[in-house]
XYZ file of C-alpha atoms in Angstrom:
316
model
C 8.822 -17.323 27.307
C 12.434 -14.706 27.665
C 15.414 -15.651 24.994
C 18.931 -15.155 25.804
C 19.956 -11.652 24.520
C 23.055 -12.083 22.105
C 23.930 -8.131 24.037
C 24.572 -9.882 27.492
C 28.030 -10.705 26.702
C 28.772 -6.573 26.280
C 26.891 -5.545 29.640
C 29.018 -8.145 31.662
C 31.818 -6.353 29.974
C 31.209 -3.123 31.180
C 30.190 -4.017 34.162
C 33.260 -5.779 35.182
C 35.002 -2.358 34.166
C 32.744 -0.130 35.980
C 33.316 -2.632 38.941
C 37.294 -2.113 38.437
C 37.147 1.619 38.263
C 34.923 2.223 41.276
C 36.477 2.261 44.535
C 35.413 -0.674 46.990
C 36.376 1.487 50.265
C 33.658 3.652 50.522
C 30.167 3.626 48.935
C 29.128 6.969 47.661
C 26.087 5.556 45.658
C 23.215 4.027 46.845
C 20.012 2.102 45.000
C 16.820 2.715 46.627
C 14.080 -0.409 45.702
C 10.901 -1.537 47.057
C 11.811 -5.578 48.047
C 8.338 -6.606 46.422
C 6.118 -5.472 43.252
C 2.931 -6.771 42.491
C 1.698 -6.901 38.660
C -1.401 -7.882 36.751
C -1.663 -9.703 33.632
C -2.403 -7.837 30.971
C -1.470 -4.393 32.409
C 1.766 -2.378 32.794
C 4.171 -2.883 36.166
C 6.302 -0.461 37.560
C 9.565 -1.820 39.694
C 10.720 1.828 40.930
C 14.609 2.567 41.500
C 15.744 5.275 42.134
C 19.943 6.371 42.723
C 20.472 8.198 45.536
C 24.290 9.210 45.744
C 25.977 11.258 48.790
C 27.102 13.733 46.031
C 25.994 14.632 42.417
C 26.614 12.490 40.422
C 26.309 10.673 36.332
C 25.008 7.520 35.189
C 27.671 5.808 33.402
C 25.910 2.018 32.612
C 22.804 0.805 33.864
C 21.422 -3.130 33.046
C 18.044 -4.422 34.577
C 17.725 -8.007 33.796
C 15.504 -11.001 34.984
C 17.440 -13.543 37.001
C 15.929 -16.470 36.158
C 18.113 -17.526 32.294
C 20.343 -14.427 33.263
C 18.370 -12.477 30.517
C 19.272 -8.292 30.130
C 15.669 -6.444 29.736
C 17.224 -3.049 29.608
C 20.808 -1.620 28.653
C 22.652 1.752 28.960
C 26.396 1.884 28.225
C 27.800 4.157 25.997
C 25.368 6.660 25.715
C 22.985 4.381 23.930
C 20.018 2.819 25.982
C 19.148 -0.709 24.487
C 15.395 -1.979 25.686
C 13.723 -5.546 24.801
C 10.629 -5.245 23.776
C 7.512 -4.737 26.708
C 10.495 -3.354 28.959
C 11.613 0.283 28.837
C 12.614 3.461 31.193
C 9.378 4.347 33.196
C 10.503 8.096 32.193
C 10.391 8.410 28.010
C 13.419 11.252 28.308
C 15.361 9.145 30.403
C 19.333 10.304 30.196
C 22.009 9.219 32.125
C 21.594 12.918 35.090
C 17.963 11.083 35.496
C 18.631 9.090 38.950
C 14.967 7.577 38.303
C 16.126 4.067 36.922
C 12.710 2.129 37.530
C 11.936 -0.105 34.844
C 8.512 -0.159 33.239
C 6.790 -3.590 32.393
C 4.030 -2.060 28.995
C 2.477 -5.790 29.390
C 2.697 -7.679 32.358
C 2.095 -10.978 31.298
C 2.195 -14.263 33.726
C 5.817 -15.492 32.784
C 6.960 -11.812 34.034
C 6.674 -13.274 37.488
C 10.466 -13.509 39.362
C 13.731 -11.741 40.020
C 14.886 -8.937 38.541
C 18.237 -7.257 39.119
C 19.185 -3.948 38.770
C 23.108 -2.982 38.470
C 23.832 0.735 38.155
C 27.057 2.607 37.830
C 28.571 5.497 38.082
C 31.203 8.754 38.552
C 30.072 8.347 42.140
C 30.327 4.591 42.798
C 27.953 1.657 41.801
C 25.352 -0.579 43.586
C 23.539 -3.503 42.711
C 19.976 -5.107 43.724
C 17.164 -7.449 43.750
C 13.630 -6.782 43.860
C 10.666 -9.643 43.531
C 7.666 -9.266 41.069
C 4.686 -11.668 42.260
C 1.889 -11.239 38.893
C -2.114 -12.121 39.181
C -4.650 -12.483 36.572
C -8.069 -11.110 37.146
C -10.902 -14.414 36.638
C -13.335 -14.108 33.813
C -16.919 -14.234 34.245
C -17.845 -17.686 34.547
C -19.336 -19.774 31.657
C -21.842 -22.600 33.138
C -24.152 -25.049 30.644
C -25.911 -28.292 31.425
C -26.177 -31.894 29.766
C -28.961 -31.631 29.209
C -29.488 -28.798 28.201
C -33.241 -28.538 28.678
C -36.544 -30.860 29.614
C -34.759 -32.279 32.533
C -36.837 -35.106 33.840
C -37.375 -35.248 37.630
C -34.933 -37.584 39.530
C -32.653 -37.708 35.822
C -28.954 -37.028 36.122
C -27.285 -34.316 35.129
C -23.843 -32.509 34.297
C -23.516 -29.091 35.241
C -20.139 -27.566 33.892
C -18.646 -23.976 34.698
C -15.689 -22.517 32.666
C -13.392 -19.503 33.839
C -10.016 -18.357 32.900
C -7.515 -16.767 35.527
C -4.633 -17.647 38.020
C -3.888 -20.693 39.049
C -7.461 -21.327 41.574
C -10.211 -23.825 42.240
C -14.127 -23.695 41.760
C -16.666 -24.703 44.400
C -20.436 -25.398 44.203
C -23.432 -24.651 46.097
C -26.833 -25.951 45.628
C -29.914 -23.361 46.350
C -30.702 -25.092 49.682
C -26.725 -23.289 50.103
C -24.880 -27.007 50.666
C -21.631 -27.573 49.229
C -21.548 -29.446 46.267
C -17.874 -29.547 45.720
C -17.315 -33.393 46.700
C -19.534 -34.142 43.805
C -17.471 -32.112 40.900
C -13.960 -32.668 39.069
C -11.987 -29.634 38.400
C -9.657 -29.676 35.607
C -7.380 -27.355 34.829
C -5.109 -26.289 31.768
C -1.955 -23.934 31.165
C -2.564 -21.625 28.153
C -0.136 -19.830 25.967
C -0.225 -16.884 27.369
C 0.450 -18.586 31.060
C -3.191 -18.003 32.349
C -4.805 -20.900 33.192
C -8.353 -22.478 32.223
C -10.519 -23.770 34.987
C -13.054 -26.461 33.809
C -15.173 -28.309 36.794
C -18.042 -30.132 36.709
C -21.027 -30.913 38.767
C -22.655 -34.357 38.621
C -26.601 -34.314 39.899
C -27.634 -37.855 40.091
C -31.143 -37.053 41.230
C -32.258 -33.765 39.986
C -35.119 -32.317 41.025
C -37.106 -29.299 40.481
C -37.651 -28.455 44.031
C -33.430 -27.756 43.764
C -32.771 -26.409 40.477
C -30.827 -23.825 41.192
C -26.818 -24.019 41.391
C -24.069 -21.840 42.243
C -20.527 -21.796 40.620
C -17.965 -19.899 42.770
C -13.982 -19.063 41.155
C -11.779 -18.541 44.226
C -7.957 -18.165 44.197
C -5.245 -20.716 45.376
C -5.975 -18.827 48.874
C -9.470 -19.005 48.792
C -10.908 -15.569 48.357
C -13.884 -16.138 45.956
C -13.166 -13.789 42.991
C -16.351 -14.401 40.697
C -19.604 -16.150 40.870
C -22.310 -17.361 38.118
C -25.791 -19.363 39.347
C -27.667 -21.948 36.578
C -30.794 -23.037 36.713
C -31.808 -26.447 35.228
C -34.572 -25.907 33.258
C -37.221 -28.869 33.581
C -39.941 -30.495 31.688
C -43.545 -29.382 32.933
C -46.585 -30.584 31.137
C -44.226 -31.146 28.100
C -43.132 -28.165 28.086
C -39.383 -26.648 29.455
C -39.443 -24.257 32.041
C -39.146 -20.356 31.009
C -35.630 -19.462 31.575
C -36.944 -15.935 33.353
C -38.307 -18.350 35.900
C -35.096 -17.722 38.041
C -35.652 -14.153 38.325
C -38.950 -14.152 38.850
C -38.697 -16.652 41.711
C -36.381 -14.587 43.475
C -39.027 -11.420 42.896
C -41.730 -10.879 45.657
C -43.551 -8.812 42.652
C -44.776 -12.104 40.581
C -48.268 -12.675 39.039
C -49.338 -14.902 41.402
C -48.711 -12.428 44.124
C -50.262 -9.870 42.059
C -53.175 -11.996 41.852
C -54.702 -12.174 45.161
C -53.581 -8.734 46.655
C -54.651 -6.318 43.854
C -58.486 -7.019 45.188
C -57.600 -7.479 48.621
C -56.073 -3.792 48.528
C -58.922 -2.685 46.668
C -61.285 -3.886 49.081
C -59.233 -2.585 52.069
C -59.486 0.681 50.300
C -63.508 1.063 49.895
C -63.831 -0.279 54.209
C -61.685 2.359 54.959
C -63.258 5.649 52.731
C -67.069 4.613 53.621
C -65.850 3.431 57.583
C -64.437 7.046 58.033
C -67.992 8.620 56.334
C -69.775 6.927 58.380
C -67.754 8.521 61.148
C -67.953 11.852 60.175
C -72.399 11.914 59.805
C -72.413 9.932 62.957
C -70.388 13.401 64.238
C -72.504 15.539 62.138
C -76.098 13.879 63.716
C -74.822 14.704 67.266
C -73.934 17.884 67.268
C -76.925 19.393 64.964
C -79.923 17.086 65.986
C -81.777 16.406 62.637
C -85.730 16.362 61.978
C -85.456 13.059 60.483
C -82.646 11.268 61.767
C -80.631 8.801 59.500
C -80.255 5.066 60.825
C -77.073 3.848 60.915
C -77.689 0.396 60.279
C -78.627 1.529 57.174
C -75.026 2.660 56.546
C -73.131 -0.747 57.724
C -75.161 -2.817 56.019
C -74.520 -0.781 52.805
C -70.975 -0.953 53.405
C -71.612 -5.368 53.917
C -73.805 -5.389 50.218
C -70.179 -3.167 48.740
C -68.380 -5.676 50.236
C -70.137 -8.668 48.835
C -70.232 -7.448 45.354
C -66.663 -6.836 45.012
C -65.690 -10.216 46.584
C -68.607 -11.980 43.857
C -66.737 -9.594 41.191
C -62.922 -10.450 42.082
């Protein structure tokens, strides 16, 4: 949280003096800023503001403060820069002839969200402007678990948990059939000290079955945009043993052991048949072109192919 600064009194004093000695009849200085800025929790944020005078000028005083709580964050007065930790000029070597008065937040937090006021006084005039900073946070990759953890029995009730941390959001659930199970879940939200939200959702599966054992947890922002996702497989009993945790990957892969066991012999047999047929065709054409005193019977070659196939089938 922001704490009211003891330098606020002096800050307002120099601003009053600044406005008193500045002509209000004509504006010679403009602060040019965007209305909206966006920051990300844990990263730097820049509130970019540039002084645009009609004629060259020198800055005599400047103050950045957050409107909420009326707290001064950065002040320049009497040739002295007084920053609050975490807030500074965007240009490290800033001086009163530098018209870039942008405010840099070195480590943005969720609590930094809000309106910011910048007041600048120059020897040519003054200006004041208010900008808004919105802050978002990335979600952590969901962590999933279940009770019971393994050896789940058919038609047994199971609880599946999904936890993530980030900004305020929601969690949706889907089973392996693509059905939305969110109505069977409960979401608990807690605000941490750093301003982030801890999202914890519990899905109740009243009758778990091995035919529908995969569940997906989707973390969404308050606008409904999907940010993170994770999947979880219930570990069922199989002949007295729980399922291998790697079966989820194997189930979605076409190269599992079951396919390999029957596919390999078929490929070998097919290759052999094609090779023998090509050899037969080649011999037949040679016979037609050059008559032989002892012609070879095609029936003999076909029978040989059949015998090869039968041998392979018997060994497979």
